[in-house]
Short mmCIF file of C-alpha atoms and ligand atoms in Angstrom, two decimals:
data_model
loop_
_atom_site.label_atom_id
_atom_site.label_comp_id
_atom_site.label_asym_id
_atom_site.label_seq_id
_atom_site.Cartn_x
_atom_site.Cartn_y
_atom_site.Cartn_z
CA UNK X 11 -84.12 -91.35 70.93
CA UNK X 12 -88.06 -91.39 69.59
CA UNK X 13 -89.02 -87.52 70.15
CA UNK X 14 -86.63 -84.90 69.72
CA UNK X 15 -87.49 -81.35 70.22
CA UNK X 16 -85.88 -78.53 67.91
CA UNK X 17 -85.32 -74.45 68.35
CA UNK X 18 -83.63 -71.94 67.36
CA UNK X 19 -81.98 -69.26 69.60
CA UNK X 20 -80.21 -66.11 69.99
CA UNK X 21 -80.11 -63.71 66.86
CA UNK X 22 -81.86 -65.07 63.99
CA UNK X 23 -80.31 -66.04 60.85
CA UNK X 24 -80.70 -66.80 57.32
CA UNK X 25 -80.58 -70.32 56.26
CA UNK X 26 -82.23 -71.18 60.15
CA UNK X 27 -85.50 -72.27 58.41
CA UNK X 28 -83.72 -74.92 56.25
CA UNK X 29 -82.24 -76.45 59.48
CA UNK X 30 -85.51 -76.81 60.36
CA UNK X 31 -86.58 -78.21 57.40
CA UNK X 32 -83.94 -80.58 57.55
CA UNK X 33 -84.44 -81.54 61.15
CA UNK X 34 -88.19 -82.26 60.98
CA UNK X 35 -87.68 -84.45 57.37
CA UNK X 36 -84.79 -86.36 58.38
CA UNK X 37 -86.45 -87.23 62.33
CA UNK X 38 -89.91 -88.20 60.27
CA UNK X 39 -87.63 -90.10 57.64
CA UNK X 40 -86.32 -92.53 61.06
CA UNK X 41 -89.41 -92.72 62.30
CA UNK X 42 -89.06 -90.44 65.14
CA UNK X 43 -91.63 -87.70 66.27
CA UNK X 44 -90.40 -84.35 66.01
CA UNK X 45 -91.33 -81.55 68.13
CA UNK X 46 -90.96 -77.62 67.31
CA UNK X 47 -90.12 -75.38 70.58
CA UNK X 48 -91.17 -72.10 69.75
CA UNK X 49 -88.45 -68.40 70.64
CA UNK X 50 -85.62 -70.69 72.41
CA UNK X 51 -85.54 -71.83 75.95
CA UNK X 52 -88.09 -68.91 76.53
CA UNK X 53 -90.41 -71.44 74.28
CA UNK X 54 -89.28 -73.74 76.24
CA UNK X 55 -89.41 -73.17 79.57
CA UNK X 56 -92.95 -71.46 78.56
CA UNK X 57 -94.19 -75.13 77.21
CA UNK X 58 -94.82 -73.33 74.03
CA UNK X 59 -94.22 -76.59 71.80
CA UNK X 60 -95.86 -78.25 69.00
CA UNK X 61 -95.73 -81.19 67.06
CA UNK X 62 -94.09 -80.73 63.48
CA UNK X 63 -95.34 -82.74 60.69
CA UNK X 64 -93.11 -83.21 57.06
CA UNK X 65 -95.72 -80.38 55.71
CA UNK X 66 -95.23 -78.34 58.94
CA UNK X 67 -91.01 -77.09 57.00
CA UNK X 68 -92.89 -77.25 53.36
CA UNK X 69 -92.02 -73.35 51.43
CA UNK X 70 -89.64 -72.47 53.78
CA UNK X 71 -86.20 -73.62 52.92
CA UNK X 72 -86.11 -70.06 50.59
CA UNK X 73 -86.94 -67.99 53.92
CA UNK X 74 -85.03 -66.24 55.95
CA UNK X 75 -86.05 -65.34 59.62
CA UNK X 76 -87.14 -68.64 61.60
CA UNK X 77 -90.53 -70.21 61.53
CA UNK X 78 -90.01 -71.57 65.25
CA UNK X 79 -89.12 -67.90 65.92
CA UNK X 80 -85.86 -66.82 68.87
CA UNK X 81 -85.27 -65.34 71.80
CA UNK X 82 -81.83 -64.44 74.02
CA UNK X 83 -83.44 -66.22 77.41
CA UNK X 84 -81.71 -65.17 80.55
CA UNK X 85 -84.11 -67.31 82.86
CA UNK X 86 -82.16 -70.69 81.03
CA UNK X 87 -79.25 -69.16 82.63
CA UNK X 88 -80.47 -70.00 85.76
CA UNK X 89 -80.67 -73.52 87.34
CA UNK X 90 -84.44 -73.03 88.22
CA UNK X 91 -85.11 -72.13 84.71
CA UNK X 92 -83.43 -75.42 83.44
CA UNK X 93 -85.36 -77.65 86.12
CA UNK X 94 -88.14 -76.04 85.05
CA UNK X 95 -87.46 -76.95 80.86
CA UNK X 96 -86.11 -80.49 82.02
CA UNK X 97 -89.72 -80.99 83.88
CA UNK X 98 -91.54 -79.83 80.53
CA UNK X 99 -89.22 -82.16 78.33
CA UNK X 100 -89.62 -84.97 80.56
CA UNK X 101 -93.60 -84.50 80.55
CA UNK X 102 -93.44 -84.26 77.05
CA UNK X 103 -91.46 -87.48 76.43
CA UNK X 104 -88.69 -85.64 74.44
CA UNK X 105 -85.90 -87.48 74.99
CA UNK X 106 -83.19 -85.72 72.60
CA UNK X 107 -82.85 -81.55 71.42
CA UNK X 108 -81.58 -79.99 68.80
CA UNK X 109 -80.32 -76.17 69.14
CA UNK X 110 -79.95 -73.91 66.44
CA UNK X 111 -78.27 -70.77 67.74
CA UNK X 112 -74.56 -69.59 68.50
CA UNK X 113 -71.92 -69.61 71.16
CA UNK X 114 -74.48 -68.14 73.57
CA UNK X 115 -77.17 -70.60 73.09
CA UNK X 116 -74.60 -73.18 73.10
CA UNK X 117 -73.40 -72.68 76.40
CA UNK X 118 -76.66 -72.86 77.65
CA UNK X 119 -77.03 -75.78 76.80
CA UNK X 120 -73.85 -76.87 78.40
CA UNK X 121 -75.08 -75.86 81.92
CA UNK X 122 -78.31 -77.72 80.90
CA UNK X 123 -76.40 -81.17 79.75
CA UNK X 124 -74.47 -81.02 83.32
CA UNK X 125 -77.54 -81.15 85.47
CA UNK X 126 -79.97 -83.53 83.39
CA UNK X 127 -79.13 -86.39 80.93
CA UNK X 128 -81.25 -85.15 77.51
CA UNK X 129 -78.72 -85.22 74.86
CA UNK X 130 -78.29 -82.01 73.20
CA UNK X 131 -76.75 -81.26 69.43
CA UNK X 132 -75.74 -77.92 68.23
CA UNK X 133 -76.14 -76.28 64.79
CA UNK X 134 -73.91 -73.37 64.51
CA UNK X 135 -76.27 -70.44 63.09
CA UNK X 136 -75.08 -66.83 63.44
CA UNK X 137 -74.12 -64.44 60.34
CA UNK X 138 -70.89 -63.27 62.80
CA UNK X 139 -68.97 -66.90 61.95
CA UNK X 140 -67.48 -66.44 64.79
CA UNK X 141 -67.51 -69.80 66.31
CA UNK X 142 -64.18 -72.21 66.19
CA UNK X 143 -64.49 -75.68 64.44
CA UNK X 144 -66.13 -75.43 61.62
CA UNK X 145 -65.34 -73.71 58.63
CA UNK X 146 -69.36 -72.42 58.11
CA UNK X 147 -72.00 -70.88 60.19
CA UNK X 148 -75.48 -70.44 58.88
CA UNK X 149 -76.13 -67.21 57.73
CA UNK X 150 -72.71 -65.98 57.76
CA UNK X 151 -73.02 -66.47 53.70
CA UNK X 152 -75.86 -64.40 53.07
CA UNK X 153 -75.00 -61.67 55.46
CA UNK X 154 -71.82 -60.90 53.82
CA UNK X 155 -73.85 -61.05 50.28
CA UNK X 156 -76.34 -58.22 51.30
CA UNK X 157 -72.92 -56.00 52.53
CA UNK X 158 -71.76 -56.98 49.43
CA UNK X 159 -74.87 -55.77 47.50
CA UNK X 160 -75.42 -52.85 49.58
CA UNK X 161 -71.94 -51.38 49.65
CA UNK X 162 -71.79 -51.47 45.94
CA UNK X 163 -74.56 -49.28 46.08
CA UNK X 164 -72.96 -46.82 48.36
CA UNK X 165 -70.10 -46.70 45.80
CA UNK X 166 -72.29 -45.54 43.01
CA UNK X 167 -73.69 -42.45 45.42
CA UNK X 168 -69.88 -42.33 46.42
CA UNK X 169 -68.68 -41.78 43.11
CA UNK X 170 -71.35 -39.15 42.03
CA UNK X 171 -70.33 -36.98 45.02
CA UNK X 172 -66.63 -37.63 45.07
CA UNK X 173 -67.21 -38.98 48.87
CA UNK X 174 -66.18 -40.65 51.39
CA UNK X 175 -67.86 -43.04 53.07
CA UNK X 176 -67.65 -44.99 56.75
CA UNK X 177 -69.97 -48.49 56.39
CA UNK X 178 -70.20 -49.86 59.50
CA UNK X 179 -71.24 -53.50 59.07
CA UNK X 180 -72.76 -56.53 61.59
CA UNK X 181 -70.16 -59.26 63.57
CA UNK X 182 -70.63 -58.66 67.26
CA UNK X 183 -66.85 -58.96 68.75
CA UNK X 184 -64.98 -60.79 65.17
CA UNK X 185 -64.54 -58.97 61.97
CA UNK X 186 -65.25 -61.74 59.59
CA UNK X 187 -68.56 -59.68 57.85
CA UNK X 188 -66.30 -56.82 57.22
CA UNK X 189 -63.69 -58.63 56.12
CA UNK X 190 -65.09 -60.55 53.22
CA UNK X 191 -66.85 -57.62 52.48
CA UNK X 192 -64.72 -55.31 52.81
CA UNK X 193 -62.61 -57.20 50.08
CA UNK X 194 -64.71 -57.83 48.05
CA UNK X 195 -65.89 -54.45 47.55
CA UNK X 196 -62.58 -53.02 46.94
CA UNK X 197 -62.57 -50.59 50.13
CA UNK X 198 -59.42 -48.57 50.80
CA UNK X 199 -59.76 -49.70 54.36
CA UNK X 200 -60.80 -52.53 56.62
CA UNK X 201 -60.63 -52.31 60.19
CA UNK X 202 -61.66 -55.33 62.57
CA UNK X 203 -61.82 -56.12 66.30
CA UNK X 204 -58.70 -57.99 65.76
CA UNK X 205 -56.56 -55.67 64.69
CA UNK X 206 -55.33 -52.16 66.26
CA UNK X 207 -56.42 -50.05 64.21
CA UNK X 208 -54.02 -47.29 63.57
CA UNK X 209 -55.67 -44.00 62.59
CA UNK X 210 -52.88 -41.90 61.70
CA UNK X 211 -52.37 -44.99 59.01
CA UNK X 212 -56.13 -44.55 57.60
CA UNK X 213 -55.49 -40.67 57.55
CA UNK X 214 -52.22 -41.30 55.34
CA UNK X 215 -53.95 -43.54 53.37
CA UNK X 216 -56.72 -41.07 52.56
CA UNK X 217 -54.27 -38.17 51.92
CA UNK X 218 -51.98 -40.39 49.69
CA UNK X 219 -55.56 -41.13 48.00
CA UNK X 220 -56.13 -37.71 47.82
CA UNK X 221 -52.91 -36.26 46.33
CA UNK X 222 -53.47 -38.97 43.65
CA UNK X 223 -56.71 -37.45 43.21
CA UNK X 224 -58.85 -40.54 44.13
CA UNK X 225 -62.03 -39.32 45.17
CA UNK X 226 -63.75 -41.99 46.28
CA UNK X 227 -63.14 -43.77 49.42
CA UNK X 228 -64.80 -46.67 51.14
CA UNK X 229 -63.88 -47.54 54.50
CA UNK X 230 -65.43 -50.32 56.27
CA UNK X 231 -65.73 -50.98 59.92
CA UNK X 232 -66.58 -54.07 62.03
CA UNK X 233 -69.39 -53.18 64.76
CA UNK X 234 -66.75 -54.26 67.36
CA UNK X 235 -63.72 -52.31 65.76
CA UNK X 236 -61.75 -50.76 68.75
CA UNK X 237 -61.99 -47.71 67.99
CA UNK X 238 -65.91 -47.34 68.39
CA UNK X 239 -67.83 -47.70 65.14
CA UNK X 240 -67.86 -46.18 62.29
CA UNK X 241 -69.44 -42.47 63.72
CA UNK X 242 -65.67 -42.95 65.68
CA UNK X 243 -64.37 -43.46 62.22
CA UNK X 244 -65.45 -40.46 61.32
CA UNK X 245 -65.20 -37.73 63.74
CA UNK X 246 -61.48 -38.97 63.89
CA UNK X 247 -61.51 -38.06 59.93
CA UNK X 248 -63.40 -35.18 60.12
CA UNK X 249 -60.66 -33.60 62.84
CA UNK X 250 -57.70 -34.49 60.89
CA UNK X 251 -59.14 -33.84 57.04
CA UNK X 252 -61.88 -31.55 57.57
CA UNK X 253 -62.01 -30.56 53.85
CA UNK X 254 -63.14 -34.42 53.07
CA UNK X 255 -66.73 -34.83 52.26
CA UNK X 256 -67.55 -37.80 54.78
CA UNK X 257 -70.60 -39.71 55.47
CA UNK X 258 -71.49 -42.75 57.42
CA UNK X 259 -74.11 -45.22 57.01
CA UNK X 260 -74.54 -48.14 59.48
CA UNK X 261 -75.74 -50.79 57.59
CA UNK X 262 -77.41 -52.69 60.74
CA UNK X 263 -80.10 -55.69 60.79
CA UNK X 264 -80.29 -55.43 56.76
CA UNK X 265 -77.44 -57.90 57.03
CA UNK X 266 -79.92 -60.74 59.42
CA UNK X 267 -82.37 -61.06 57.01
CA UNK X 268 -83.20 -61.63 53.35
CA UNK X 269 -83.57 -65.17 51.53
CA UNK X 270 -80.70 -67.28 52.70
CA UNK X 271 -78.22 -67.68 49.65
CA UNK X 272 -77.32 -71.36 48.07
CA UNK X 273 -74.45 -72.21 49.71
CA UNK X 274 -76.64 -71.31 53.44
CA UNK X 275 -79.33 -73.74 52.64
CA UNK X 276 -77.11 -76.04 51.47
CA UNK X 277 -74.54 -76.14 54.57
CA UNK X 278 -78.25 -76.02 57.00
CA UNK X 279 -79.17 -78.85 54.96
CA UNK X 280 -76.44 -80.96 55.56
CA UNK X 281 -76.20 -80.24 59.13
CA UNK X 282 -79.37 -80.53 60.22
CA UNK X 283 -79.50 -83.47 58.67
CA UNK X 284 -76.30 -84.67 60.85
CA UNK X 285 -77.68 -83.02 63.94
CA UNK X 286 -80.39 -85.77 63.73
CA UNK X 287 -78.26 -89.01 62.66
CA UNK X 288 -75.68 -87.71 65.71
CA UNK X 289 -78.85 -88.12 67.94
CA UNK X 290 -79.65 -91.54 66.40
CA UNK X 291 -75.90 -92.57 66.38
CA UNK X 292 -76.33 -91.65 70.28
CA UNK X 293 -73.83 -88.70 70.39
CA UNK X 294 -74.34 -86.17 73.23
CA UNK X 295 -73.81 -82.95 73.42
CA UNK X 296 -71.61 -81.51 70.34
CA UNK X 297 -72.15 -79.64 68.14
CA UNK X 298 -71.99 -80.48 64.44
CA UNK X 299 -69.48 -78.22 61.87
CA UNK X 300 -68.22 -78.84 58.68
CA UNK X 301 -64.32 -79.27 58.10
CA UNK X 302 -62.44 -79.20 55.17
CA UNK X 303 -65.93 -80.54 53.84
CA UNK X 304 -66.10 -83.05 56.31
CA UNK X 305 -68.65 -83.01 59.40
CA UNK X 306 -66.69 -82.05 62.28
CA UNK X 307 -68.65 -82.73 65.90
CA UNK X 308 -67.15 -80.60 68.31
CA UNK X 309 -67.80 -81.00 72.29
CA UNK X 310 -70.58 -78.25 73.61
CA UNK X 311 -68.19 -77.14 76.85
CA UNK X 312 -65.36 -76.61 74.34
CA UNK X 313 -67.07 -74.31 71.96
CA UNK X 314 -65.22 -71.44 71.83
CA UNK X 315 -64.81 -68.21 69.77
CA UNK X 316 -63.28 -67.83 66.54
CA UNK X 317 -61.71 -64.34 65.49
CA UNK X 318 -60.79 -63.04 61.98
CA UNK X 319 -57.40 -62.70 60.94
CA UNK X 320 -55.87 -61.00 57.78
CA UNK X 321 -53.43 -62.42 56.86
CA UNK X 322 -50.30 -60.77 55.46
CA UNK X 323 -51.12 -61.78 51.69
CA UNK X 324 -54.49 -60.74 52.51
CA UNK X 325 -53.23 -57.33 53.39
CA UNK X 326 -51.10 -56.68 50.58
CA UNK X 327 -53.60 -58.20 48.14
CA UNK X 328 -56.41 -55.46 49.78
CA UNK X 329 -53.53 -52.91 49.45
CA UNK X 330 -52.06 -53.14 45.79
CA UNK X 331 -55.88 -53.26 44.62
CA UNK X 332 -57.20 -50.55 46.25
CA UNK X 333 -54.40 -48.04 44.86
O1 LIG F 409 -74.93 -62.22 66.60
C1 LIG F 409 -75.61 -61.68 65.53
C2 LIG F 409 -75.70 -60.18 65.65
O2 LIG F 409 -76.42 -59.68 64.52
C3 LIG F 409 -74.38 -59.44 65.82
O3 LIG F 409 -73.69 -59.28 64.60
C4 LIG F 409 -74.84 -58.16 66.45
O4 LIG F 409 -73.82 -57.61 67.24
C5 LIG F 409 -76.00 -58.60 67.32
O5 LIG F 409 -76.45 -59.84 66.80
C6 LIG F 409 -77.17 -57.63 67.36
O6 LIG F 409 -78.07 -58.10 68.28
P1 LIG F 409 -79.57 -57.59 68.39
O7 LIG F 409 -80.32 -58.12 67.20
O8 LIG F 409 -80.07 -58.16 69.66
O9 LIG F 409 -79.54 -56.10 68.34
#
């Protein structure tokens, strides 16, 4: 390769802009020309693409957001729209990409490596984690940080009023955001996508709470818990214990943005920096995850989706310290 093109796609996250950063300074380090494609394939497909210089990433490994901003592009999902970014890319003399995104940008660029012959490498960023073969995503870290931070608050309010409170948190369909969390914050309750969630068992938790005279109660709930969300959560409580002070608070896109933490720009670092060595090295079309702290490249077509799972010391550990 001598021009590669990078983007970033789908939802943003923190810790994107130090992929970049590491992208642009390790392709001008090998003497290759580096190209930024601006919101996705929509940037791309648009020709909205500019030349990146070493200075271009300077003061914005500490940002969160993305510089080369993101899109969710449904015309890439169509064959016309990838003819029509292959014909830009070919103009343009880039001749390798890197993608920055998650499963959904991924398999877009699957469909794209069938038809034309650009390699493509894959940087897993998404704050859900949700993505099989590699033990980080970018973004994931920080996320779960501002739950952290934010649910703490929520205890102090909790704690004041003798309340309880529903926090539904970010993940799409895996529960990995209110897991950690969840844990960490010492909640009486967790309840994930991948897990039935049994709400007879949260009521009897509650009233054994109750009779012990433990006032307050944090529950948190995965986005894509079965049983609807948190406002679910709570009607559900609200019918069965309707002398329990309740509220719910959706903590929402809080969780996508903020200064990525260490261990973000550190993992974005590293594999951004491997995303452009796999190009050099001639790979095609993997993606590029860490692995028992080892880079792990992982075919595109077999990304799939990775789900949270508590396991059963988990759920005893969450148990006995919550009493
Ligand atoms: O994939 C990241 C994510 O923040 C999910 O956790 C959430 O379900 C979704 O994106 C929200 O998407 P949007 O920003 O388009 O509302």
């Amino acid at each position: 390769v001598s021009r590669i093109g990078v983007l970033t796609s789908g939802g943003d996250s923190p810790g994107m802009n130090a992929a970049i950063r590491a992208v642009v300074r390790t392709g001008i380090y090998n003497g290759l020309e580096v190209y930024g494609i601006m919101r996705g394939y929509q940037g791309l497909i648009e020709d909205d693409i500019y030349k990146m210089e070493g200075r271009s990433v300077a003061n914005i490994i500490q940002r969160g957001g993305t510089i080369l901003k993101t899109a969710r592009c449904k015309i890439f999902h169509t064959a016309e729209g990838r003819r029509k970014a292959y014909e830009i890319l070919q103009r343009r003399g880039i001749d390798g990409l890197v993608i920055i995104g998650g499963d959904g940008s991924f398999r877009g660029a699957v469909e794209f490596s069938k038809e034309f012959d650009i390699p493509c490498i894959g940087i897993a960023g998404t704050i859900d984690k949700d993505i099989a073969g590699t033990d980080f995503t970018i973004g994931f870290d920080t996320a779960v940080n501002t739950a952290v931070e934010a649910i703490d608050k929520i205890r102090d309010t909790a704690d004041a009023h003798d309340r309880l409170f529903i926090i539904e948190v970010m993940g799409r369909d895996a529960g990995y955001i209110a897991l950690h969390s969840g844990i960490a914050t010492g909640a009486e309750n967790i309840l994930i996508p991948e897990q039935k969630t049994d709400i007879e068992d949260v009521i009897a938790s509650l009233q054994e709470k109750e009779r012990r005279k433990k006032l307050v109660n944090l529950i948190v709930v995965a986005e894509g818990d079965e049983f609807g969300g948190a406002n679910e959560v709570a009607k559900a409580v609200k019918e069965r214990l309707p002398q329990t002070e309740t509220r719910v608070c959706i903590l929402g896109h809080i969780q996508r943005g903020g200064a990525p933490t260490c261990l973000d720009r550190l993992i974005a670092s590293r594999m951004g920096y491997h995303a452009v060595e796999s190009l050099i090295e001639g790979r095609h079309n993997v993606f590029v995850g860490i692995q028992n702290n080892k880079m792990n490249y992982v075919p595109l077509d077999k990304v799939h989706k990775k789900k949270s799972t508590i396991s059963d010391e988990w759920m005893k550990i969450v148990k006995i310290l919550a009493s």
